Coordinates of N, CA and C in Angstrom, one line a residue:
X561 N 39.0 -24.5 35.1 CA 39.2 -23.3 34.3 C 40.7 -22.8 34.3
X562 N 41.1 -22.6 35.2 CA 42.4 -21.8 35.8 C 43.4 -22.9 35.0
X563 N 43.2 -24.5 35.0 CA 44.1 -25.3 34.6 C 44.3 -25.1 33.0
X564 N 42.8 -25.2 32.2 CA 42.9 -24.9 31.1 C 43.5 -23.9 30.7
X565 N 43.7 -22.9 31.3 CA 44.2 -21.3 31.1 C 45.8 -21.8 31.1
X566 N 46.5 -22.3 32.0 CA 47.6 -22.6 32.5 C 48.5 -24.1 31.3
X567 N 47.5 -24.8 30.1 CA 47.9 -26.0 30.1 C 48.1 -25.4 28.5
X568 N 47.9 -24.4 28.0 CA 47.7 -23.7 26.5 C 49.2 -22.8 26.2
X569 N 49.9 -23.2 25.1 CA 50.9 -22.8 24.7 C 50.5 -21.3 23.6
X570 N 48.8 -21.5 23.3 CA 48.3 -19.9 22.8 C 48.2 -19.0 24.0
X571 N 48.2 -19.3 25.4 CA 48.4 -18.3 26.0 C 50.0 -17.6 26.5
X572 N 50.8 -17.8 26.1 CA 52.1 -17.9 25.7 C 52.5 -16.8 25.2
X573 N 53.0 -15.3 25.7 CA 53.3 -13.9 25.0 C 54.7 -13.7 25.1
X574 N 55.3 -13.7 24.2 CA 56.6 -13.5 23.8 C 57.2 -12.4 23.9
X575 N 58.2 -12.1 24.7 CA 58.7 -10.8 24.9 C 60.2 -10.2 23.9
X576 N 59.4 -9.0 23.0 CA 60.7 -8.7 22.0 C 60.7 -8.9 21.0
X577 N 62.0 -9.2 20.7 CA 62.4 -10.1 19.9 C 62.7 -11.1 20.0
X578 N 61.9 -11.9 20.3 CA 61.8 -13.6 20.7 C 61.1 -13.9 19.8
X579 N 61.5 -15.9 19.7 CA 60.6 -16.3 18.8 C 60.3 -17.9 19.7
X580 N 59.6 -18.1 19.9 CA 59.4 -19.5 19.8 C 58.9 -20.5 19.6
X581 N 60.2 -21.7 19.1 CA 60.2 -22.7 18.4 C 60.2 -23.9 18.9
X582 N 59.3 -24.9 17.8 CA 59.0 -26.1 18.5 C 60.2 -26.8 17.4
X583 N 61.6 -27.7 18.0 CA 62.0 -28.2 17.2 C 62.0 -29.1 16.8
X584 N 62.7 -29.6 15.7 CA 62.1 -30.9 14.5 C 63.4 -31.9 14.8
X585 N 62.9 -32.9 14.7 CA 63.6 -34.1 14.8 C 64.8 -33.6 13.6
X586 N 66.3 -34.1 14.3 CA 67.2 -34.0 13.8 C 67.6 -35.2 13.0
X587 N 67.6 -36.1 12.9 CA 67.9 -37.2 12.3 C 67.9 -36.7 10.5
X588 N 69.1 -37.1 10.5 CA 69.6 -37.2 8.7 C 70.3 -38.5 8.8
X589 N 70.1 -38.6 7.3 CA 70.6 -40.1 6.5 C 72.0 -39.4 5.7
X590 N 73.4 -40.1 6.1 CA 74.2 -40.5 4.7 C 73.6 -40.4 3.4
X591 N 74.9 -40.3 2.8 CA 74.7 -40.8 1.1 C 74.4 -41.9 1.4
X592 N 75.1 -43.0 1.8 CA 74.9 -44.4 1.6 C 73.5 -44.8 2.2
X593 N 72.8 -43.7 3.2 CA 71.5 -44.3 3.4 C 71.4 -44.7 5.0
X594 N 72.7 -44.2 5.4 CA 72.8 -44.7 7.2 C 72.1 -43.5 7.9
X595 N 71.6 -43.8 8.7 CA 70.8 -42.5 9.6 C 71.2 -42.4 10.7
X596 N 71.8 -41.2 11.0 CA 72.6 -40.4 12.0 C 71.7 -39.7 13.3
X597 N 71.4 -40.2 14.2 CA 70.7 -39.2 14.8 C 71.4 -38.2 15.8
X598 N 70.7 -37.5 16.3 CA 71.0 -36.1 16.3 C 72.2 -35.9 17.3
X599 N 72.4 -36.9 18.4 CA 73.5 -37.0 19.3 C 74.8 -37.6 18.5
X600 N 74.9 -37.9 17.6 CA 76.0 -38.3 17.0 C 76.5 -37.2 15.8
X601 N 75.6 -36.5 15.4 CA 75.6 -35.2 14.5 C 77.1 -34.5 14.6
X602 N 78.1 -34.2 13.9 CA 78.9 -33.8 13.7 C 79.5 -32.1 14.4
X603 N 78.4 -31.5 13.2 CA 77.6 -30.1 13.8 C 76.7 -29.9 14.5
X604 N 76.9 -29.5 15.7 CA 75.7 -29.4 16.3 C 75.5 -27.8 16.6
X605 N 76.1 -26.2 15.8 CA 76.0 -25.4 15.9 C 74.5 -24.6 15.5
X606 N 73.8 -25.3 14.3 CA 72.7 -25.1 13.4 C 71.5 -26.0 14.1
X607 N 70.3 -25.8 14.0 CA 69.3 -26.2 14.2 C 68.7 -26.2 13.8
X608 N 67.0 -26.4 13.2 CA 66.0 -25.8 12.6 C 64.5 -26.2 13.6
X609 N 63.8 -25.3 13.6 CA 62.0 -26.0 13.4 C 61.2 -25.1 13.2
X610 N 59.9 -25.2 13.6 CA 59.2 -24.3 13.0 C 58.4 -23.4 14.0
X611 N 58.4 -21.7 13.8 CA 57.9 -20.9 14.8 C 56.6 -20.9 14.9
X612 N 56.4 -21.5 16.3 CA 54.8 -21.8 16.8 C 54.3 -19.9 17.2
X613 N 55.3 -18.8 18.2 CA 54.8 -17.8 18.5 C 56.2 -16.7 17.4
X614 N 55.4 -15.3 17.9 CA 56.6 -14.2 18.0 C 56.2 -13.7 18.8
X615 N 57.4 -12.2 19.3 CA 57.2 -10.9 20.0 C 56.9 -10.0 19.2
X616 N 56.9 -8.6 19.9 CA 56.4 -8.3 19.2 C 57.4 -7.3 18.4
X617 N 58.5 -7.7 18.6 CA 59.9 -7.2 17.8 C 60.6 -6.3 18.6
X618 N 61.7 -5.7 18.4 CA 62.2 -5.0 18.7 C 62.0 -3.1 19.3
X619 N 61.8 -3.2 20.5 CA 61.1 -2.0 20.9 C 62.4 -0.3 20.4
X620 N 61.3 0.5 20.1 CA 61.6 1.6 19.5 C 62.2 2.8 21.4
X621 N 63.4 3.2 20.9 CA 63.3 3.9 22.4 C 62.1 5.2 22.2
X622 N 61.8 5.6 23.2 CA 61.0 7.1 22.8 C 62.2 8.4 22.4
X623 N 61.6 9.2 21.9 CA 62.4 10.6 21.5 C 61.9 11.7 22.2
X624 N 61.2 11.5 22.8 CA 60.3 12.4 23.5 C 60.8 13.1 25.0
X625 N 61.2 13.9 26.0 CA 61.8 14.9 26.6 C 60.6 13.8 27.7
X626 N 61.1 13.0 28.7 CA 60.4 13.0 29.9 C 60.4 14.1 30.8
X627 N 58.9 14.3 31.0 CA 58.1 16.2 31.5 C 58.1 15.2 32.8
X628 N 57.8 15.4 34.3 CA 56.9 14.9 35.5 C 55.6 14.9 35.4
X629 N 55.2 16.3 34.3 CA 54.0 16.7 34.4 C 53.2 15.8 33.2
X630 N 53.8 15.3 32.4 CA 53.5 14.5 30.8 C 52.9 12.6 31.4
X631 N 51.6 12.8 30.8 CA 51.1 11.5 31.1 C 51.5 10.4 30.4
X632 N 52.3 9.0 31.1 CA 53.2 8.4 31.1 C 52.8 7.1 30.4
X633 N 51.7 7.3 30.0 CA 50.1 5.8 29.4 C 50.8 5.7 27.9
X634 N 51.5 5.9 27.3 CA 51.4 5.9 26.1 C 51.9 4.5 26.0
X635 N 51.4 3.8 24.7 CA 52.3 2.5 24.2 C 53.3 2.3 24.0
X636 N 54.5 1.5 24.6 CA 55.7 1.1 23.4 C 55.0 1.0 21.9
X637 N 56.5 1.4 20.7 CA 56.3 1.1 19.3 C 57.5 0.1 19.6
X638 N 57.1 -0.6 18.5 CA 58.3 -1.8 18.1 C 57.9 -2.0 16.4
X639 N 59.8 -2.3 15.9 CA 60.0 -2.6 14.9 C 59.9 -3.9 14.5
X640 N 58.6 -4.4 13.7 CA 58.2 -6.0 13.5 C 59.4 -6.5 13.2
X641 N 59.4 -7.9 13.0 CA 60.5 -9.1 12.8 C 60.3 -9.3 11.1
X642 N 60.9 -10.4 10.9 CA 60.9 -11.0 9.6 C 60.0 -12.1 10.1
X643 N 59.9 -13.0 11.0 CA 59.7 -14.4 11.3 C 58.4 -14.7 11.7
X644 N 57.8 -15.1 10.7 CA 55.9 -14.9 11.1 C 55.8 -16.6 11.4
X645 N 54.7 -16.9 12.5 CA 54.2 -18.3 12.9 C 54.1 -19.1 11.4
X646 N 54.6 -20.3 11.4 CA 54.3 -21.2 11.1 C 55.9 -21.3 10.1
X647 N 56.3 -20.5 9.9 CA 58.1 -20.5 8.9 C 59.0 -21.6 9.8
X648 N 59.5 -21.9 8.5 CA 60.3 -23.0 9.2 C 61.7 -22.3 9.2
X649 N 62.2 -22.2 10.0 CA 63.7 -21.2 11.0 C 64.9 -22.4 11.0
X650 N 66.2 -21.7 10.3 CA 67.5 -22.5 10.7 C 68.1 -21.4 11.7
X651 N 68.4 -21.6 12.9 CA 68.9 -20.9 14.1 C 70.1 -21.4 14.6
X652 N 70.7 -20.3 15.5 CA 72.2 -20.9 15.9 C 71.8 -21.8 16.9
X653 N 71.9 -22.7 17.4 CA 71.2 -23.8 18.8 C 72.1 -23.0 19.7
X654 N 72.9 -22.5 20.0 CA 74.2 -22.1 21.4 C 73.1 -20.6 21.9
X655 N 72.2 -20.1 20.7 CA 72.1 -18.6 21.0 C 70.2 -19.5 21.7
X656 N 69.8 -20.5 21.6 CA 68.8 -21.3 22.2 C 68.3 -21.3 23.5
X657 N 67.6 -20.9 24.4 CA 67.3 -21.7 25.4 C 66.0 -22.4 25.6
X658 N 65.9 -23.8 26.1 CA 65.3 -25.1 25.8 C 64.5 -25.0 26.9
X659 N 62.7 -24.9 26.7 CA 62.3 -25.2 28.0 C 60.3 -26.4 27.3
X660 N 60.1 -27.1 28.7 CA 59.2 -28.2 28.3 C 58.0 -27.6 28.8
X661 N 57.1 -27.7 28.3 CA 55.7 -27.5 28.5 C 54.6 -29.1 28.0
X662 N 54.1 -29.3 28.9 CA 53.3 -30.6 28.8 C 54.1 -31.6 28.3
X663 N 55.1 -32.0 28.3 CA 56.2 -33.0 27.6 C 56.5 -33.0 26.2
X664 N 56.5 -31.7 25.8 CA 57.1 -31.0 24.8 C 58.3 -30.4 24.9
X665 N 59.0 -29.9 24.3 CA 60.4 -29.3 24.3 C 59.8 -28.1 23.6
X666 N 60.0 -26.8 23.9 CA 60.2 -25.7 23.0 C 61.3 -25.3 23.2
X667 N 61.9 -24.0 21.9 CA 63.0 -23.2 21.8 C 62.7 -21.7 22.1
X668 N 63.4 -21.4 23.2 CA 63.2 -19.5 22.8 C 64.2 -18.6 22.7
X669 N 64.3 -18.2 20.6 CA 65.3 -17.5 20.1 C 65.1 -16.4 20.0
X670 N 66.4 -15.9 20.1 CA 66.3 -14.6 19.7 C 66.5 -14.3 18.2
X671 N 65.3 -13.4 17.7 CA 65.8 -12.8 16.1 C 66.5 -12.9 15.4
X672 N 67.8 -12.4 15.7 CA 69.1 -11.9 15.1 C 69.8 -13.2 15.4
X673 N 69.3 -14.3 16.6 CA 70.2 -16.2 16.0 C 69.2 -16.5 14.8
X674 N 68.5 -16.4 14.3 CA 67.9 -17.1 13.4 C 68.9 -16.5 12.0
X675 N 69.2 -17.7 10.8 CA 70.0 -17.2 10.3 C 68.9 -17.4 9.0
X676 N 68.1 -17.7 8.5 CA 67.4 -18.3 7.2 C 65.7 -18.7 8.1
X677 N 64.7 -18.1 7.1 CA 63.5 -19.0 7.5 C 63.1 -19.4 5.7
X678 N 62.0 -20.1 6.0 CA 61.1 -21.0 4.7 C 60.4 -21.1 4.7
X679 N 59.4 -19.9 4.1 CA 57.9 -20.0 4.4 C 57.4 -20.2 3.2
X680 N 56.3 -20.8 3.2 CA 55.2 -21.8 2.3 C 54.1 -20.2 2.4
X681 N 54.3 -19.6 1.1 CA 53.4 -18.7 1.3 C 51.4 -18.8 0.7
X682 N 51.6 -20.1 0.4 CA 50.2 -20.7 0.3 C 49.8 -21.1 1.1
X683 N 50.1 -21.3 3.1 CA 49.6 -21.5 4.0 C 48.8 -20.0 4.5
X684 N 49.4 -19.2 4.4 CA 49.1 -17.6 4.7 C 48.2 -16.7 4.2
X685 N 47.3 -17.0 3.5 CA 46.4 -16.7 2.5 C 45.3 -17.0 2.9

């Protein structure tokens, strides 16, 4: 049980403004039809794949006068993202950090690196 709990990338909670992404094979072809893969890529500033999680955005500070005597239970508010599961994200790679789960690679970005997403709004429905 404990393993199952431990082996699930849905149990996976994103803190913030995080997003994380499972990235896509980089490989592109030339005009002429030659295929470049990703270690030979030119630019390697840009990235893309597609957001498997989010956070839950950007936390709101409170405005509120901390009392000693004022009970302290209340929730964080946070300002949602743009970047909902399943959009496909072009991100800065440098703003990236790369970590493996069951011989996977994921990405976990921050918000504000993502520069463009492309979402298929016929999956969302």
């Amino acid at each position: 049980m404990i393993q199952e709990y431990l082996n699930s990338v849905d149990k996976f909670i994103i803190i913030g403004d995080r997003v994380l992404i499972k990235p896509r094979d980089m490989e592109t072809r030339t005009k002429s039809g030659l295929v470049l893969p990703a270690t030979v890529k030119e630019k390697e500033e840009i990235q893309s794949g597609y957001i498997i999680k989010t956070g839950p955005g950007y936390p709101i500070p409170s405005q509120e006068i901390d009392e000693p005597w004022k009970d302290q239970t209340s929730d964080p508010k946070y300002i949602g993202m743009q970047a909902k599961e399943g959009d496909l994200a072009i991100f800065l790679k440098s703003r990236s950090h790369e970590i493996e789960f069951e011989n996977e690679k994921f990405l976990i970005v921050p918000h504000a690196a993502i520069l463009l997403l492309i979402r298929d709004e016929h999956h969302l429905e």
